[in-house]
Amino acid sequence: MGEQNANQRFVDEATIEPDHIARARAHALELGAAPISPALGAQCAVLAAASQALNIVEIGTGAGVSGLWLLRGSPRATLTTIDKEPEHLGAARQAFSEARIPPARARFITGRAAEVLPRMNEASYDIVLVDADPEGVIEYVEHGLRLVRAGGTVLVPRVLAGGAVADPVRRDAITTAYRSLIQETQASPAVIGALSITGEGLLQLTTMPTD
């Protein structure tokens, strides 16, 4: 086993997922919702806590798993979760109820992100998590950067596409989109970007504060 794989395995085994999130994960997997990993969820929770986030948007519910992690980091936040699958939103609603999250802390929107995001208020959110259709990742991130306040953060899990992004031979549309997203944001003076290999990979983009 290589050093990177050994480190990843250690991180996965060391991460303790709270029982209520583990139950939501089990339900999500039954639905085929593909939630983010515990290690990545824990990292999102830390970022939410560090930024003292009060308004969060997630694109793709993961049937409640990612939202529960974000609210674990910032329990006073209000979360808006968007998904085109009513069943996944229903599972998230149930998971939040079982976790005793007050109804006022969560807003559920059924619809395609490309249609919902343009109607949302810009510069109004602390964190936007983009975990939806990879084919639209660049468009969703552009919307996310518009929605977050100055100093707000856009999080993009699965950005390494299971190792495909690091493989120069891979040239399919999704891999190319992720690769372009990483390269363009790393070079952009408008954001501070960091790429983590935790879990499935996490791109973190914090907008530069305005003068």
mmCIF file of N, CA and C in Angstrom, residues 57-114:
data_model
loop_
_atom_site.group_PDB
_atom_site.id
_atom_site.type_symbol
_atom_site.label_atom_id
_atom_site.label_comp_id
_atom_site.label_asym_id
_atom_site.label_seq_id
_atom_site.Cartn_x
_atom_site.Cartn_y
_atom_site.Cartn_z
ATOM 1 N N VAL A 57 -25.997 27.170 1.690
ATOM 2 C CA VAL A 57 -26.730 26.546 0.595
ATOM 3 C C VAL A 57 -25.983 25.278 0.187
ATOM 4 N N GLU A 58 -26.727 24.210 -0.025
ATOM 5 C CA GLU A 58 -26.106 23.025 -0.614
ATOM 6 C C GLU A 58 -26.883 22.635 -1.867
ATOM 7 N N ILE A 59 -26.135 22.311 -2.902
ATOM 8 C CA ILE A 59 -26.702 21.887 -4.177
ATOM 9 C C ILE A 59 -26.489 20.381 -4.265
ATOM 10 N N GLY A 60 -27.553 19.622 -4.042
ATOM 11 C CA GLY A 60 -27.465 18.172 -3.906
ATOM 12 C C GLY A 60 -27.502 17.808 -2.433
ATOM 13 N N THR A 61 -28.538 17.101 -2.016
ATOM 14 C CA THR A 61 -28.728 16.858 -0.580
ATOM 15 C C THR A 61 -27.905 15.713 -0.017
ATOM 16 N N GLY A 62 -27.536 14.748 -0.865
ATOM 17 C CA GLY A 62 -26.940 13.538 -0.304
ATOM 18 C C GLY A 62 -27.888 12.875 0.672
ATOM 19 N N ALA A 63 -29.198 13.108 0.479
ATOM 20 C CA ALA A 63 -30.260 12.587 1.354
ATOM 21 C C ALA A 63 -30.074 13.019 2.799
ATOM 22 N N GLY A 64 -29.444 14.176 2.988
ATOM 23 C CA GLY A 64 -29.331 14.757 4.317
ATOM 24 C C GLY A 64 -27.963 14.681 4.956
ATOM 25 N N VAL A 65 -27.069 13.858 4.427
ATOM 26 C CA VAL A 65 -25.778 13.633 5.083
ATOM 27 C C VAL A 65 -24.926 14.898 5.110
ATOM 28 N N SER A 66 -24.738 15.538 3.973
ATOM 29 C CA SER A 66 -23.874 16.717 3.927
ATOM 30 C C SER A 66 -24.463 17.852 4.758
ATOM 31 N N GLY A 67 -25.784 18.020 4.708
ATOM 32 C CA GLY A 67 -26.417 19.061 5.494
ATOM 33 C C GLY A 67 -26.247 18.849 6.984
ATOM 34 N N LEU A 68 -26.354 17.607 7.430
ATOM 35 C CA LEU A 68 -26.172 17.302 8.847
ATOM 36 C C LEU A 68 -24.742 17.611 9.293
ATOM 37 N N TRP A 69 -23.779 17.313 8.441
ATOM 38 C CA TRP A 69 -22.387 17.638 8.786
ATOM 39 C C TRP A 69 -22.193 19.150 8.874
ATOM 40 N N LEU A 70 -22.735 19.886 7.909
ATOM 41 C CA LEU A 70 -22.589 21.343 7.917
ATOM 42 C C LEU A 70 -23.240 21.956 9.164
ATOM 43 N N LEU A 71 -24.420 21.463 9.515
ATOM 44 C CA LEU A 71 -25.113 21.988 10.694
ATOM 45 C C LEU A 71 -24.458 21.520 11.990
ATOM 46 N N ARG A 72 -23.746 20.421 11.942
ATOM 47 C CA ARG A 72 -22.974 20.009 13.119
ATOM 48 C C ARG A 72 -21.888 21.049 13.395
ATOM 49 N N GLY A 73 -21.285 21.562 12.311
ATOM 50 C CA GLY A 73 -20.253 22.573 12.484
ATOM 51 C C GLY A 73 -20.812 23.924 12.877
ATOM 52 N N SER A 74 -22.004 24.229 12.397
ATOM 53 C CA SER A 74 -22.606 25.530 12.681
ATOM 54 C C SER A 74 -24.086 25.338 12.997
ATOM 55 N N PRO A 75 -24.405 24.907 14.217
ATOM 56 C CA PRO A 75 -25.786 24.552 14.569
ATOM 57 C C PRO A 75 -26.759 25.717 14.563
ATOM 58 N N ARG A 76 -26.265 26.960 14.528
ATOM 59 C CA ARG A 76 -27.150 28.118 14.489
ATOM 60 C C ARG A 76 -27.484 28.527 13.056
ATOM 61 N N ALA A 77 -26.889 27.853 12.087
ATOM 62 C CA ALA A 77 -27.075 28.240 10.692
ATOM 63 C C ALA A 77 -28.441 27.830 10.168
ATOM 64 N N THR A 78 -28.858 28.509 9.107
ATOM 65 C CA THR A 78 -30.023 28.111 8.325
ATOM 66 C C THR A 78 -29.517 27.509 7.021
ATOM 67 N N LEU A 79 -29.989 26.315 6.704
ATOM 68 C CA LEU A 79 -29.519 25.582 5.526
ATOM 69 C C LEU A 79 -30.610 25.543 4.465
ATOM 70 N N THR A 80 -30.254 25.932 3.259
ATOM 71 C CA THR A 80 -31.122 25.763 2.099
ATOM 72 C C THR A 80 -30.555 24.641 1.253
ATOM 73 N N THR A 81 -31.339 23.595 1.035
ATOM 74 C CA THR A 81 -30.851 22.451 0.281
ATOM 75 C C THR A 81 -31.686 22.266 -0.979
ATOM 76 N N ILE A 82 -31.003 22.080 -2.104
ATOM 77 C CA ILE A 82 -31.637 22.012 -3.422
ATOM 78 C C ILE A 82 -31.355 20.650 -4.036
ATOM 79 N N ASP A 83 -32.397 20.007 -4.538
ATOM 80 C CA ASP A 83 -32.203 18.715 -5.202
ATOM 81 C C ASP A 83 -33.347 18.490 -6.183
ATOM 82 N N LYS A 84 -33.031 17.857 -7.284
ATOM 83 C CA LYS A 84 -34.068 17.569 -8.278
ATOM 84 C C LYS A 84 -34.826 16.294 -7.965
ATOM 85 N N GLU A 85 -34.337 15.508 -6.974
ATOM 86 C CA GLU A 85 -34.970 14.246 -6.607
ATOM 87 C C GLU A 85 -35.828 14.432 -5.358
ATOM 88 N N PRO A 86 -37.154 14.438 -5.481
ATOM 89 C CA PRO A 86 -38.012 14.605 -4.300
ATOM 90 C C PRO A 86 -37.761 13.547 -3.228
ATOM 91 N N GLU A 87 -37.419 12.338 -3.641
ATOM 92 C CA GLU A 87 -37.175 11.269 -2.670
ATOM 93 C C GLU A 87 -35.957 11.586 -1.806
ATOM 94 N N HIS A 88 -34.927 12.162 -2.408
ATOM 95 C CA HIS A 88 -33.731 12.514 -1.645
ATOM 96 C C HIS A 88 -34.027 13.650 -0.670
ATOM 97 N N LEU A 89 -34.819 14.607 -1.116
ATOM 98 C CA LEU A 89 -35.217 15.689 -0.223
ATOM 99 C C LEU A 89 -36.082 15.170 0.922
ATOM 100 N N GLY A 90 -36.957 14.226 0.621
ATOM 101 C CA GLY A 90 -37.778 13.630 1.665
ATOM 102 C C GLY A 90 -36.938 12.916 2.707
ATOM 103 N N ALA A 91 -35.905 12.213 2.245
ATOM 104 C CA ALA A 91 -35.008 11.533 3.176
ATOM 105 C C ALA A 91 -34.252 12.537 4.031
ATOM 106 N N ALA A 92 -33.842 13.656 3.412
ATOM 107 C CA ALA A 92 -33.145 14.694 4.170
ATOM 108 C C ALA A 92 -34.060 15.301 5.225
ATOM 109 N N ARG A 93 -35.297 15.553 4.834
ATOM 110 C CA ARG A 93 -36.265 16.122 5.778
ATOM 111 C C ARG A 93 -36.448 15.184 6.980
ATOM 112 N N GLN A 94 -36.547 13.884 6.709
ATOM 113 C CA GLN A 94 -36.705 12.906 7.779
ATOM 114 C C GLN A 94 -35.468 12.864 8.675
ATOM 115 N N ALA A 95 -34.282 12.895 8.038
ATOM 116 C CA ALA A 95 -33.032 12.842 8.803
ATOM 117 C C ALA A 95 -32.886 14.067 9.696
ATOM 118 N N PHE A 96 -33.281 15.235 9.192
ATOM 119 C CA PHE A 96 -33.191 16.451 9.990
ATOM 120 C C PHE A 96 -34.171 16.397 11.163
ATOM 121 N N SER A 97 -35.358 15.858 10.905
ATOM 122 C CA SER A 97 -36.352 15.738 11.962
ATOM 123 C C SER A 97 -35.858 14.809 13.063
ATOM 124 N N GLU A 98 -35.282 13.667 12.663
ATOM 125 C CA GLU A 98 -34.768 12.712 13.640
ATOM 126 C C GLU A 98 -33.599 13.290 14.429
ATOM 127 N N ALA A 99 -32.850 14.214 13.800
ATOM 128 C CA ALA A 99 -31.725 14.862 14.475
ATOM 129 C C ALA A 99 -32.186 16.054 15.318
ATOM 130 N N ARG A 100 -33.508 16.295 15.336
ATOM 131 C CA ARG A 100 -34.116 17.376 16.119
ATOM 132 C C ARG A 100 -33.610 18.752 15.699
ATOM 133 N N ILE A 101 -33.407 18.906 14.408
ATOM 134 C CA ILE A 101 -33.069 20.216 13.871
ATOM 135 C C ILE A 101 -34.368 21.001 13.699
ATOM 136 N N PRO A 102 -34.474 22.182 14.273
ATOM 137 C CA PRO A 102 -35.723 22.952 14.172
ATOM 138 C C PRO A 102 -36.102 23.189 12.710
ATOM 139 N N PRO A 103 -37.375 23.060 12.385
ATOM 140 C CA PRO A 103 -37.815 23.263 10.997
ATOM 141 C C PRO A 103 -37.383 24.602 10.410
ATOM 142 N N ALA A 104 -37.280 25.612 11.240
ATOM 143 C CA ALA A 104 -36.886 26.937 10.747
ATOM 144 C C ALA A 104 -35.430 26.976 10.295
ATOM 145 N N ARG A 105 -34.648 25.949 10.648
ATOM 146 C CA ARG A 105 -33.226 25.925 10.275
ATOM 147 C C ARG A 105 -32.977 25.281 8.910
ATOM 148 N N ALA A 106 -34.016 24.772 8.275
ATOM 149 C CA ALA A 106 -33.812 24.079 7.001
ATOM 150 C C ALA A 106 -34.899 24.448 6.000
ATOM 151 N N ARG A 107 -34.486 24.707 4.771
ATOM 152 C CA ARG A 107 -35.413 25.004 3.692
ATOM 153 C C ARG A 107 -35.119 24.033 2.557
ATOM 154 N N PHE A 108 -36.146 23.361 2.065
ATOM 155 C CA PHE A 108 -35.986 22.326 1.051
ATOM 156 C C PHE A 108 -36.589 22.811 -0.270
ATOM 157 N N ILE A 109 -35.774 22.784 -1.327
ATOM 158 C CA ILE A 109 -36.235 23.254 -2.632
ATOM 159 C C ILE A 109 -36.086 22.120 -3.640
ATOM 160 N N THR A 110 -37.202 21.726 -4.233
ATOM 161 C CA THR A 110 -37.168 20.704 -5.274
ATOM 162 C C THR A 110 -37.019 21.389 -6.627
ATOM 163 N N GLY A 111 -35.999 21.008 -7.368
ATOM 164 C CA GLY A 111 -35.802 21.603 -8.686
ATOM 165 C C GLY A 111 -34.390 21.415 -9.175
ATOM 166 N N ARG A 112 -34.183 21.745 -10.430
ATOM 167 C CA ARG A 112 -32.848 21.679 -11.025
ATOM 168 C C ARG A 112 -32.058 22.915 -10.609
ATOM 169 N N ALA A 113 -30.824 22.692 -10.202
ATOM 170 C CA ALA A 113 -30.002 23.792 -9.706
ATOM 171 C C ALA A 113 -29.868 24.907 -10.733
ATOM 172 N N ALA A 114 -29.744 24.546 -12.005
ATOM 173 C CA ALA A 114 -29.569 25.552 -13.049
ATOM 174 C C ALA A 114 -30.765 26.488 -13.140
#
